[in-house]
């Protein structure tokens, strides 16, 4: 009682009802005490326990969707012959396919590494890798789907291929799985925190110490002094050589 479905929503024009999203109104909704999970005020805790593993599944599916898009693009490139030769013979198409393969494999290894870290250390310890997957996988999937649509031409954005729907789904993940900007902030914060902790043992710490010790105010004078010393040394060499010649004579 009190829960009312106002309307079904489409995403990029696609209607997924009744399995998609909807606008829902809550009017004086009361949850009975025996229906509470964990307890009052612990909804965010429940959501976080579910969202880590769940979003990794989305990343896995993004890799699979990208593989399908690339396979369709390769098949289309072999069949389509504009200007008398197949698209597969064009250098631009080959380079685009190569870039897609690179991105797919990079993302696949990132997802595998994240899943292994979650199995060994738990979702909390792997939260940086999880955030990286959430950014990398949808971005990669959108790029591959976009390349595939470009290879197909007009057919790629029509209902005759699954490419347009795949692109819409992958692009939605960049919002539904949390905005990229939020994940990037978390990745950066965790990375900087890790670097601060390992500063004493990190080989780059020596470089940082040198940078910290650098004084721009004295750099110019020190450089001019070293140049003057070098100039005096070079100027004295001819005079010394002349004295040696006279002594021999």
Coordinates of C-alpha atoms in Angstrom, one line a residue:
X1 CA 0.0 0.0 0.0
X2 CA 1.2 3.5 -0.8
X3 CA 3.5 2.4 -3.7
X4 CA 2.3 3.4 -7.1
X5 CA 3.9 2.9 -10.5
X6 CA 3.4 6.2 -12.3
X7 CA 4.8 5.3 -15.7
X8 CA 7.3 3.1 -17.5
X9 CA 10.4 4.9 -18.7
X10 CA 12.3 4.3 -21.9
X11 CA 16.1 4.5 -22.2
X12 CA 17.5 5.9 -25.5
X13 CA 14.0 5.3 -26.8
X14 CA 14.0 1.5 -25.9
X15 CA 11.0 0.3 -23.9
X16 CA 12.1 -2.6 -21.6
X17 CA 8.8 -2.8 -19.7
X18 CA 8.0 -4.6 -17.6
X19 CA 11.6 -5.4 -16.8
X20 CA 13.0 -1.8 -17.2
X21 CA 12.8 1.3 -15.1
X22 CA 9.8 3.2 -14.0
X23 CA 8.7 6.3 -12.2
X24 CA 7.4 5.2 -8.8
X25 CA 5.5 7.3 -6.2
X26 CA 5.7 6.5 -2.5
X27 CA 2.7 7.9 -0.5
X28 CA 2.9 7.4 3.3
X29 CA 4.6 4.0 2.9
X30 CA 5.2 2.2 6.2
X31 CA 7.5 -0.8 6.6
X32 CA 6.6 -3.2 9.3
X33 CA 9.3 -4.0 11.9
X34 CA 9.4 -7.7 10.9
X35 CA 10.0 -6.7 7.3
X36 CA 13.2 -4.7 7.9
X37 CA 16.5 -6.2 6.6
X38 CA 19.4 -5.8 9.1
X39 CA 17.7 -2.9 10.7
X40 CA 16.6 0.7 10.3
X41 CA 19.1 3.0 8.7
X42 CA 21.2 0.2 7.3
X43 CA 20.0 0.3 3.8
X44 CA 23.2 1.9 2.4
X45 CA 25.2 -0.9 4.1
X46 CA 23.1 -3.5 2.3
X47 CA 23.4 -1.7 -1.0
X48 CA 27.2 -1.5 -0.8
X49 CA 27.4 -5.2 0.0
X50 CA 25.6 -6.0 -3.2
X51 CA 26.9 -3.3 -5.5
X52 CA 30.5 -4.3 -5.6
X53 CA 30.0 -7.9 -7.0
X54 CA 27.0 -6.9 -9.0
X55 CA 28.8 -4.2 -10.9
X56 CA 31.7 -6.5 -11.7
X57 CA 29.0 -8.7 -13.4
X58 CA 28.1 -5.7 -15.6
X59 CA 31.8 -5.2 -16.5
X60 CA 32.0 -8.9 -17.5
X61 CA 28.9 -8.5 -19.7
X62 CA 30.4 -5.3 -21.2
X63 CA 33.4 -7.3 -22.3
X64 CA 31.1 -9.9 -23.9
X65 CA 29.0 -7.3 -25.6
X66 CA 32.1 -5.7 -27.0
X67 CA 33.3 -9.1 -28.4
X68 CA 30.0 -9.5 -30.2
X69 CA 30.1 -6.0 -31.6
X70 CA 33.6 -6.6 -32.9
X71 CA 32.7 -9.9 -34.4
X72 CA 29.8 -8.3 -36.3
X73 CA 32.0 -5.5 -37.5
X74 CA 34.6 -7.9 -38.8
X75 CA 31.9 -9.9 -40.6
X76 CA 30.5 -6.8 -42.1
X77 CA 33.9 -5.5 -43.2
X78 CA 34.4 -8.8 -45.1
X79 CA 31.1 -8.5 -46.9
X80 CA 30.8 -4.8 -47.7
X81 CA 32.6 -3.7 -50.8
X82 CA 32.5 0.1 -51.4
X83 CA 34.5 1.5 -54.3
X84 CA 35.3 -2.0 -55.6
X85 CA 37.1 -3.6 -52.7
X86 CA 36.1 -5.0 -49.3
X87 CA 36.3 -2.8 -46.2
X88 CA 38.5 -5.4 -44.6
X89 CA 41.3 -4.3 -47.0
X90 CA 41.2 -0.7 -45.9
X91 CA 44.0 0.4 -43.5
X92 CA 41.6 2.6 -41.5
X93 CA 39.3 -0.3 -40.8
X94 CA 42.2 -2.6 -39.8
X95 CA 43.6 0.1 -37.4
X96 CA 40.1 0.6 -35.9
X97 CA 39.7 -3.1 -35.4
X98 CA 43.2 -3.4 -33.8
X99 CA 42.4 -0.6 -31.4
X100 CA 39.2 -2.4 -30.4
X101 CA 41.0 -5.6 -29.8
X102 CA 43.6 -3.8 -27.6
X103 CA 40.9 -2.2 -25.5
X104 CA 38.9 -5.4 -25.1
X105 CA 41.9 -7.4 -23.9
X106 CA 43.1 -4.7 -21.6
X107 CA 39.7 -4.5 -20.0
X108 CA 39.3 -8.2 -19.8
X109 CA 42.6 -8.5 -17.8
X110 CA 41.5 -5.7 -15.5
X111 CA 38.2 -7.5 -14.8
X112 CA 40.0 -10.8 -14.2
X113 CA 42.5 -9.0 -11.8
X114 CA 39.6 -7.4 -10.0
X115 CA 37.7 -10.6 -9.6
X116 CA 40.8 -12.4 -8.3
X117 CA 41.4 -9.6 -5.7
X118 CA 37.8 -9.7 -4.6
X119 CA 38.0 -13.5 -4.1
X120 CA 41.2 -13.3 -2.1
X121 CA 40.8 -10.1 -0.1
X122 CA 37.1 -9.1 -0.3
X123 CA 35.3 -6.2 -2.0
X124 CA 36.5 -3.5 0.4
X125 CA 40.2 -4.2 -0.2
X126 CA 39.5 -4.4 -4.0
X127 CA 37.4 -1.2 -4.1
X128 CA 39.9 0.7 -6.2
X129 CA 40.0 -2.0 -8.8
X130 CA 36.2 -2.3 -8.8
X131 CA 36.0 1.5 -9.5
X132 CA 38.5 1.1 -12.3
X133 CA 36.4 -1.6 -13.9
X134 CA 33.3 0.5 -13.7
X135 CA 35.0 3.2 -15.6
X136 CA 37.0 1.2 -18.1
X137 CA 34.5 -1.5 -19.2
X138 CA 31.6 0.8 -20.3
X139 CA 34.0 3.2 -21.9
X140 CA 35.6 0.4 -23.9
X141 CA 32.2 -1.1 -24.8
X142 CA 30.9 2.2 -26.1
X143 CA 34.0 2.7 -28.2
X144 CA 33.8 -0.8 -29.8
X145 CA 30.0 -0.5 -30.4
X146 CA 30.6 2.9 -32.0
X147 CA 33.3 1.5 -34.3
X148 CA 31.0 -1.4 -35.3
X149 CA 28.1 1.0 -36.1
X150 CA 30.5 3.0 -38.2
X151 CA 31.6 -0.1 -40.2
X152 CA 27.9 -1.0 -40.7
X153 CA 26.9 2.5 -41.8
X154 CA 23.2 3.2 -41.7
X155 CA 22.3 -0.4 -40.8
X156 CA 24.3 -0.1 -37.6
X157 CA 21.9 2.4 -36.1
X158 CA 18.8 0.6 -37.2
X159 CA 16.8 -2.2 -35.6
X160 CA 18.4 -4.6 -38.1
X161 CA 21.4 -5.1 -35.9
X162 CA 21.9 -5.3 -32.1
X163 CA 24.6 -2.6 -32.2
X164 CA 22.4 0.4 -31.4
X165 CA 20.8 -1.4 -28.5
X166 CA 24.2 -2.6 -27.3
X167 CA 25.5 1.0 -27.4
X168 CA 22.5 2.3 -25.5
X169 CA 22.9 -0.3 -22.8
X170 CA 26.7 0.3 -22.4
X171 CA 26.3 4.1 -22.4
X172 CA 23.6 3.8 -19.7
X173 CA 26.1 1.9 -17.5
X174 CA 28.2 5.0 -17.2
X175 CA 25.4 6.5 -15.2
X176 CA 23.4 3.6 -13.8
X177 CA 26.6 2.0 -12.3
X178 CA 27.6 5.3 -10.8
X179 CA 28.9 8.3 -12.8
X180 CA 32.4 8.0 -14.1
X181 CA 33.3 11.2 -12.3
X182 CA 32.5 9.6 -8.9
X183 CA 34.6 6.5 -9.6
X184 CA 37.5 8.6 -10.9
X185 CA 37.5 10.7 -7.7
X186 CA 37.6 7.5 -5.6
X187 CA 40.4 6.0 -7.8
X188 CA 42.5 9.1 -7.5
X189 CA 41.9 9.5 -3.8
X190 CA 42.9 5.8 -3.1
X191 CA 45.9 6.0 -5.4
X192 CA 47.3 9.2 -3.8
X193 CA 46.7 7.7 -0.4
X194 CA 48.7 4.6 -1.4
X195 CA 51.5 6.7 -2.8
X196 CA 51.8 8.7 0.4
X197 CA 52.0 5.5 2.5
X198 CA 54.7 4.0 0.3
X199 CA 56.8 7.2 -0.1
X200 CA 59.6 6.0 2.2
X201 CA 60.1 2.8 0.2
X202 CA 59.1 4.0 -3.2
X203 CA 62.1 4.5 -5.6
X204 CA 60.3 7.6 -6.9
X205 CA 60.6 9.1 -3.4
X206 CA 64.2 10.2 -4.2
X207 CA 63.0 12.1 -7.3
X208 CA 60.3 13.7 -5.2
X209 CA 62.8 14.7 -2.5
X210 CA 65.0 16.3 -5.2
X211 CA 62.0 18.2 -6.5
X212 CA 61.1 19.4 -2.9
X213 CA 64.7 20.6 -2.4
X214 CA 64.8 22.5 -5.7
X215 CA 64.9 26.2 -5.2
X216 CA 64.1 28.2 -8.4
X217 CA 65.5 31.4 -6.8
X218 CA 69.0 30.0 -6.7
X219 CA 68.9 27.9 -9.8
X220 CA 69.9 30.7 -12.2
X221 CA 72.8 31.9 -10.1
X222 CA 74.2 28.4 -9.5
X223 CA 74.0 27.7 -13.2
X224 CA 75.8 31.0 -14.1
X225 CA 78.5 30.2 -11.5
X226 CA 79.1 26.7 -13.0
X227 CA 79.3 28.2 -16.5
X228 CA 81.8 30.8 -15.3
X229 CA 84.0 28.2 -13.7
X230 CA 83.8 26.1 -16.9
X231 CA 84.7 29.1 -19.0
X232 CA 87.7 30.0 -16.9
X233 CA 89.0 26.4 -17.0
X234 CA 88.7 26.3 -20.8
X235 CA 90.4 29.8 -21.1
X236 CA 93.4 28.7 -19.0
X237 CA 94.1 25.6 -21.2
X238 CA 95.6 27.5 -24.2
X239 CA 97.9 29.6 -21.8
X240 CA 99.1 26.4 -20.1
X241 CA 99.8 24.7 -23.4
X242 CA 101.9 27.7 -24.5
X243 CA 104.0 27.6 -21.3
X244 CA 104.7 23.9 -21.9
X245 CA 105.8 24.6 -25.5
X246 CA 108.2 27.3 -24.3
X247 CA 109.7 25.1 -21.7
X248 CA 110.5 22.4 -24.2
X249 CA 112.2 25.0 -26.5

